[in-house]
Amino acid sequence: MKTRTTFDQTLSELKQEILRMGFHVEEAIYRAVESMAKQDVNMAQSVIDGDVLIDNLELEIEDLCMKLIATQQPMAKDLRRIAVGLKIITDLERMADYSCGIAKITKRLVGQPLIKPLIDIPRMAQLAQKMVKESLDAYVREDVGLAANLATDDKQVDSLHSQVFRELLVLMMENPKTINQATSLLFASRYLERIADHATNIGERVIYLVTGKREVLND
Amino acid sequence: MKTRTTFDQTLSELKQEILRMGFHVEEAIYRAVESMAKQDVNMAQSVIDGDVLIDNLELEIEDLCMKLIATQQPMAKDLRRIAVGLKIITDLERMADYSCGIAKITKRLVGQPLIKPLIDIPRMAQLAQKMVKESLDAYVREDVGLAANLATDDKQVDSLHSQVFRELLVLMMENPKTINQATSLLFASRYLERIADHATNIGERVIYLVTGKREVLND
């Protein structure tokens, strides 16, 4: 019983650390898009500077997982809980990289008036943030319903991305002076779409953890 | 001694499986870009159809890792060898996704004459393929020198990407009719640049595995 309690405590610590990493990733997504909408270079720079913190969290959590496996030698489902944790932090780290990508675009665009008001991109960011939070809640609570629900938001992000893409192409064709900036915005939109994909990945991993079934939530 | 032999055999099996997955990823990169250069929709479709094979390999290898940890309860460096294996297959799976992304672009572009002959993009693909192979060789042989060398190729891929990017922007500005295709090519180039980044990630993981030091090969 003593070992089991220690294991449960360390597993709960692992989940807390993953939530903490997720919180920083949500912040990074929010600040990256906010800095773009407000053309705030300092805020963009803070996202870029903060990436090392998220990278370090990934390494720390990786070490915690390894320590947990080595000292507790968990079996079956406990082992899979840790394996899923290891995969989730890779998804989170990628999301942080995409946020940095957006922050770098903000820095490049600064001083240029925006060719269109940012409406859909902040909406995508909001959805992506919500998806990150919900995917991690689904992991911590092993909630299959919450995990499966991610597909709905992911489809909405996909459709916003297609819309942004079409609008920007039209803008570029109408006015070649917008090409440079429109291309950057295309990439920003794509990065948000990828962040939402990674949150959906986490949902798929949670479903597999709980049910043992591999499911593709939104192809 | 018996256990150690079993462990070594299963570890060697794990490494073989990772190499096999890597081989399929190399093929996917090659065929994706070849299909683009030759505007061969069937070849592009074969890359997209083949992705499920790579996804399944990832799951199989993940299970093998879990089995290895659960039955052999490896400690310290052996445990880390498996942890690195788990991370590598995530990188490989992402590379395969990017190859699919390129194949999808090929399908979209079919029937349109290319706005410029593809020279730099196939060159990037060649380098990326070589990097995948070398990063996995570095893992299997735990060869730090080979891992560190990836930085050179990664820098070359980055610089080809910047060049392609600049050229395509100029093309679009000179002739707005090229915008649709040029945007697609921008993304293809970016995907290859990302594939090279993932190979470099593998190199960084190998260096950490062997030396215990975290090194950023090409920032």
XYZ file of C-alpha atoms in Angstrom:
438
model
C 0.000 0.000 0.000
C 2.821 2.366 0.808
C 4.313 2.020 -2.677
C 0.939 2.566 -4.297
C 0.454 5.796 -2.316
C 3.901 7.041 -3.338
C 3.127 6.183 -6.948
C -0.212 7.976 -6.863
C 1.401 11.027 -5.290
C 4.126 11.190 -7.924
C 1.602 10.595 -10.721
C -0.491 13.441 -9.366
C 2.642 15.604 -9.238
C 3.303 14.674 -12.883
C -0.201 15.718 -13.876
C 0.194 19.035 -12.015
C 3.444 19.731 -13.843
C 1.813 18.971 -17.196
C -1.034 21.367 -16.333
C 1.548 23.985 -15.419
C 3.310 23.532 -18.755
C -0.090 23.756 -20.475
C -0.852 27.004 -18.691
C 2.351 28.555 -20.035
C 1.510 27.314 -23.539
C -1.981 28.868 -23.347
C -0.360 32.131 -22.273
C 2.103 31.937 -25.162
C -0.692 31.423 -27.712
C -2.696 34.312 -26.259
C 0.240 36.710 -26.054
C 1.538 35.816 -29.516
C -1.763 36.674 -31.208
C -2.425 39.662 -28.927
C 1.016 41.056 -29.804
C 0.146 40.639 -33.488
C -3.216 42.375 -33.192
C -1.718 45.244 -31.180
C 1.603 45.265 -33.040
C 3.333 45.118 -29.677
C 6.952 44.074 -30.220
C 7.746 43.839 -26.526
C 4.942 41.384 -25.960
C 6.076 39.376 -28.992
C 9.607 39.319 -27.617
C 8.333 38.087 -24.249
C 6.780 35.078 -25.996
C 10.074 34.298 -27.719
C 12.070 34.766 -24.499
C 9.602 32.636 -22.545
C 10.048 29.643 -24.837
C 13.122 28.444 -22.957
C 11.004 28.132 -19.806
C 8.590 25.830 -21.632
C 11.465 23.841 -23.126
C 12.916 23.417 -19.646
C 9.560 22.326 -18.259
C 9.442 19.646 -20.963
C 12.864 18.351 -19.904
C 11.949 18.415 -16.209
C 8.720 16.517 -16.816
C 10.575 14.031 -19.005
C 12.969 13.422 -16.134
C 10.081 13.091 -13.696
C 8.494 10.449 -15.956
C 11.741 8.534 -16.145
C 12.212 8.720 -12.382
C 8.671 7.520 -11.877
C 9.160 4.547 -14.195
C 12.558 3.643 -12.790
C 11.709 3.856 -9.102
C 8.100 2.658 -9.156
C 8.240 0.196 -12.044
C 4.575 0.689 -12.884
C 2.698 -1.888 -14.925
C 0.034 -1.822 -17.613
C -2.236 1.195 -17.316
C -0.001 3.158 -14.940
C 2.834 2.761 -17.387
C 0.606 3.949 -20.203
C -0.461 6.991 -18.161
C 3.176 8.007 -18.016
C 3.788 7.171 -21.687
C 0.858 9.397 -22.634
C 2.283 12.126 -20.405
C 5.577 11.876 -22.303
C 3.763 12.289 -25.613
C 1.617 15.160 -24.383
C 4.598 17.279 -23.398
C 5.976 16.858 -26.930
C 2.678 18.205 -28.295
C 2.809 21.118 -25.836
C 6.367 21.956 -26.745
C 5.416 22.075 -30.447
C 2.501 24.401 -29.670
C 4.896 26.734 -27.878
C 7.153 26.680 -30.946
C 4.239 27.645 -33.165
C 3.424 30.515 -30.768
C 7.004 31.702 -31.126
C 6.567 31.479 -34.879
C 3.613 33.861 -34.609
C 5.561 36.197 -32.303
C 8.406 36.300 -34.850
C 5.913 37.250 -37.552
C 4.649 40.077 -35.301
C 8.192 41.398 -35.050
C 8.584 41.267 -38.815
C 5.321 43.095 -39.436
C 5.822 45.879 -36.945
C 5.391 49.389 -38.320
C 3.289 48.151 -41.253
C -0.385 48.959 -40.901
C -2.362 45.712 -40.954
C -3.907 44.972 -44.362
C -7.056 43.739 -42.674
C -8.329 43.929 -39.113
C -7.512 40.739 -37.261
C -10.799 39.070 -36.425
C -10.615 35.422 -37.426
C -7.041 34.890 -36.271
C -7.756 35.992 -32.655
C -10.891 33.831 -32.774
C -8.763 30.850 -33.812
C -6.333 31.618 -31.000
C -9.185 31.701 -28.477
C -10.430 28.323 -29.656
C -6.909 26.888 -29.659
C -6.318 28.054 -26.081
C -9.595 26.514 -24.953
C -8.655 23.267 -26.708
C -5.282 23.120 -24.948
C -6.967 23.559 -21.588
C -9.672 20.995 -22.294
C -7.298 18.418 -23.730
C -5.192 18.552 -20.561
C -8.258 18.444 -18.315
C -9.323 15.363 -20.272
C -5.920 13.779 -19.559
C -5.899 14.620 -15.872
C -9.470 13.442 -15.312
C -9.278 10.669 -17.953
C -12.474 12.070 -19.411
C -13.243 10.482 -22.803
C -16.259 12.706 -23.461
C -14.242 15.886 -23.014
C -11.502 14.452 -25.235
C -13.958 13.535 -27.998
C -15.505 17.016 -27.885
C -12.237 18.507 -29.105
C -13.198 17.443 -32.637
C -15.940 20.109 -32.755
C -13.579 22.974 -31.953
C -10.914 21.552 -34.236
C -13.335 21.569 -37.174
C -14.189 25.177 -36.401
C -10.515 26.143 -36.360
C -10.011 24.312 -39.674
C -12.883 26.164 -41.252
C -11.656 29.542 -39.956
C -8.230 28.729 -41.378
C -9.705 27.971 -44.831
C -11.633 31.226 -44.710
C -8.581 33.281 -43.715
C -6.601 31.552 -46.448
C -9.156 32.391 -49.156
C -9.500 35.999 -48.015
C -5.766 36.566 -47.976
C -5.327 35.067 -51.446
C -7.981 37.438 -52.794
C -6.331 40.405 -51.053
C -2.957 39.534 -52.579
C -4.383 39.189 -56.055
C -6.221 42.487 -55.802
C -3.250 44.343 -54.412
C 0.263 42.935 -54.828
C 1.523 45.397 -52.201
C -0.145 43.230 -49.581
C 1.746 40.079 -50.618
C 4.512 40.300 -48.065
C 2.224 40.762 -45.097
C -0.513 38.462 -46.361
C 2.008 35.633 -46.692
C 3.031 36.153 -43.074
C -0.594 36.102 -41.946
C -1.160 32.883 -43.935
C 1.575 31.253 -41.904
C 0.218 32.611 -38.614
C -3.185 31.157 -39.438
C -1.608 27.840 -40.367
C 0.332 27.746 -37.079
C -2.886 28.190 -35.099
C -4.506 25.434 -37.115
C -1.560 23.183 -36.231
C -1.811 24.077 -32.536
C -5.446 22.965 -32.599
C -4.343 19.713 -34.303
C -1.888 19.038 -31.498
C -4.609 19.568 -28.873
C -6.756 17.111 -30.825
C -3.827 14.662 -30.803
C -3.805 14.880 -27.025
C -7.519 14.074 -27.017
C -6.861 10.995 -29.166
C -4.158 9.832 -26.787
C -6.509 10.213 -23.813
C -9.188 8.150 -25.565
C -6.643 5.410 -26.239
C -5.448 5.536 -22.646
C -8.942 5.041 -21.281
C -10.603 2.799 -23.871
C -7.653 1.107 -25.574
C -9.167 2.208 -28.902
C -7.360 4.322 -31.461
C -9.698 6.961 -32.752
C -9.122 9.752 -35.278
C -11.104 12.710 -33.984
C -10.882 15.028 -36.995
C -9.099 13.930 -40.121
C 23.012 -12.534 -17.651
C 20.020 -14.130 -19.307
C 17.864 -11.053 -18.652
C 20.528 -8.729 -19.990
C 20.718 -10.730 -23.232
C 16.948 -10.607 -23.623
C 17.014 -6.883 -22.993
C 19.773 -6.309 -25.527
C 17.906 -8.358 -28.098
C 14.679 -6.433 -27.617
C 16.545 -3.114 -27.643
C 18.178 -4.127 -30.902
C 14.757 -5.093 -32.266
C 13.480 -1.647 -31.205
C 16.308 0.050 -33.054
C 15.616 -2.022 -36.180
C 11.955 -1.036 -36.082
C 12.867 2.635 -35.742
C 15.203 2.320 -38.735
C 12.378 0.686 -40.677
C 10.037 3.546 -39.814
C 12.777 5.987 -40.828
C 13.177 4.246 -44.167
C 9.478 4.733 -44.916
C 9.728 8.399 -43.916
C 12.708 8.922 -46.248
C 10.672 7.327 -49.036
C 7.713 9.585 -48.257
C 9.865 12.729 -48.436
C 11.430 11.616 -51.705
C 8.160 10.609 -53.346
C 6.317 13.729 -52.165
C 8.824 16.080 -53.772
C 9.306 13.854 -56.831
C 5.535 13.846 -57.363
C 5.573 17.640 -57.161
C 8.418 18.042 -59.645
C 6.818 15.568 -62.094
C 3.234 16.615 -61.323
C 2.435 12.960 -60.764
C -0.864 12.722 -58.883
C -0.689 8.950 -58.471
C 2.658 9.193 -56.761
C 1.337 11.980 -54.525
C -1.671 9.833 -53.636
C 0.626 6.925 -52.736
C 2.381 9.145 -50.196
C -0.965 10.101 -48.649
C -2.195 6.495 -48.629
C 1.087 5.287 -47.153
C 0.819 7.571 -44.136
C -1.361 5.127 -42.226
C 1.454 2.552 -42.450
C 3.834 5.007 -40.793
C 1.229 5.917 -38.161
C 0.775 2.227 -37.388
C 4.521 1.714 -37.142
C 4.617 4.508 -34.567
C 1.941 2.775 -32.488
C 3.659 -0.619 -32.780
C 6.991 0.818 -31.711
C 5.321 2.674 -28.845
C 3.870 -0.647 -27.678
C 7.252 -2.321 -28.051
C 8.822 0.373 -25.866
C 6.152 -0.072 -23.220
C 6.565 -3.850 -23.295
C 10.309 -3.451 -22.971
C 9.972 -1.144 -19.985
C 7.310 -3.246 -18.283
C 8.940 -6.644 -18.687
C 12.586 -5.696 -18.386
C 12.352 -2.778 -15.967
C 15.509 -1.166 -17.315
C 17.383 1.387 -15.251
C 19.238 4.607 -15.949
C 20.778 4.693 -19.422
C 18.778 1.753 -20.790
C 15.603 3.496 -19.736
C 16.758 6.675 -21.430
C 17.554 4.771 -24.642
C 13.919 3.737 -24.768
C 12.668 7.206 -23.811
C 14.695 8.678 -26.669
C 13.237 6.021 -28.980
C 9.748 7.123 -27.951
C 10.581 10.731 -28.769
C 12.238 9.871 -32.083
C 9.160 8.112 -33.428
C 7.125 11.246 -32.693
C 9.594 13.259 -34.785
C 9.389 10.668 -37.578
C 5.612 10.695 -37.558
C 5.610 14.493 -37.887
C 8.009 14.290 -40.840
C 5.633 11.871 -42.541
C 2.778 14.336 -41.961
C 4.791 17.109 -43.580
C 5.465 14.806 -46.559
C 1.719 14.263 -46.861
C 1.299 18.026 -46.746
C 3.607 18.302 -49.759
C 1.767 15.490 -51.571
C -1.536 17.302 -50.999
C -0.045 20.450 -52.507
C 1.025 18.385 -55.551
C -2.555 17.267 -56.002
C -3.801 20.842 -55.765
C -1.286 22.096 -58.326
C -1.804 19.393 -60.917
C -2.552 20.632 -64.424
C -0.984 24.036 -63.705
C 2.409 24.503 -65.365
C 5.003 25.190 -62.672
C 5.831 28.880 -62.332
C 9.481 28.043 -61.870
C 11.491 24.877 -62.366
C 11.894 23.067 -59.070
C 15.575 23.101 -58.243
C 16.006 24.237 -54.656
C 13.024 22.308 -53.290
C 14.298 18.900 -54.529
C 17.730 19.860 -53.192
C 16.172 20.550 -49.786
C 14.365 17.215 -49.944
C 17.631 15.426 -50.710
C 19.305 17.036 -47.733
C 16.317 16.308 -45.489
C 16.336 12.627 -46.494
C 20.048 12.377 -45.775
C 19.498 14.043 -42.394
C 16.769 11.561 -41.447
C 19.050 8.664 -42.283
C 22.025 10.121 -40.435
C 20.034 11.109 -37.356
C 18.783 7.526 -36.996
C 22.236 6.078 -37.622
C 23.479 8.394 -34.879
C 20.806 7.006 -32.531
C 21.466 3.372 -33.345
C 25.248 3.725 -33.044
C 25.065 6.394 -30.314
C 27.429 8.464 -32.437
C 27.708 12.017 -31.084
C 29.891 13.236 -33.961
C 27.361 12.158 -36.568
C 24.573 13.766 -34.519
C 26.444 17.068 -34.213
C 27.122 17.123 -37.970
C 23.414 17.464 -38.647
C 23.732 21.169 -37.831
C 25.669 21.767 -41.069
C 22.970 20.284 -43.288
C 20.244 21.973 -41.272
C 21.841 25.374 -41.856
C 21.982 24.630 -45.569
C 18.305 23.687 -45.630
C 17.457 26.896 -43.730
C 19.373 28.984 -46.196
C 17.741 27.251 -49.200
C 14.362 27.893 -47.597
C 15.103 31.622 -47.194
C 16.210 31.769 -50.818
C 13.077 29.992 -52.092
C 10.963 32.288 -49.933
C 12.534 35.451 -51.334
C 12.303 34.238 -54.925
C 8.659 33.305 -54.594
C 7.755 36.669 -53.040
C 9.408 38.455 -55.966
C 7.571 36.225 -58.463
C 4.234 36.966 -56.804
C 4.838 40.705 -56.795
C 5.881 40.708 -60.454
C 2.962 38.568 -61.533
C -0.117 38.218 -59.332
C -1.269 35.248 -61.432
C 1.440 33.201 -59.740
C 0.141 33.938 -56.229
C -1.914 30.817 -55.773
C 0.846 28.428 -56.800
C 3.646 30.421 -55.192
C 1.845 30.312 -51.846
C 1.624 26.546 -52.109
C 5.313 26.278 -52.939
C 6.125 28.512 -49.941
C 4.410 26.000 -47.709
C 6.156 23.040 -49.354
C 9.500 24.710 -48.738
C 8.554 25.428 -45.143
C 7.534 21.792 -44.589
C 10.926 20.597 -45.790
C 12.625 23.078 -43.504
C 10.565 21.653 -40.616
C 11.468 18.075 -41.554
C 15.135 19.041 -41.329
C 14.452 20.621 -37.917
C 12.952 17.367 -36.673
C 16.019 15.422 -37.846
C 18.151 17.948 -35.975
C 15.975 17.385 -32.885
C 16.789 13.694 -33.103
C 20.475 14.602 -33.206
C 20.067 16.710 -30.056
C 18.343 13.840 -28.282
C 21.182 11.475 -29.214
C 23.769 13.909 -27.852
C 21.835 14.144 -24.591
C 21.533 10.370 -24.417
C 25.274 9.878 -24.751
C 26.741 12.897 -22.974
C 23.943 13.975 -20.637
C 24.335 17.491 -22.062
C 21.533 19.459 -23.681
C 22.843 21.087 -26.815
C 21.048 23.253 -29.382
C 22.532 22.270 -32.732
C 21.070 25.021 -34.912
C 18.870 27.699 -33.431
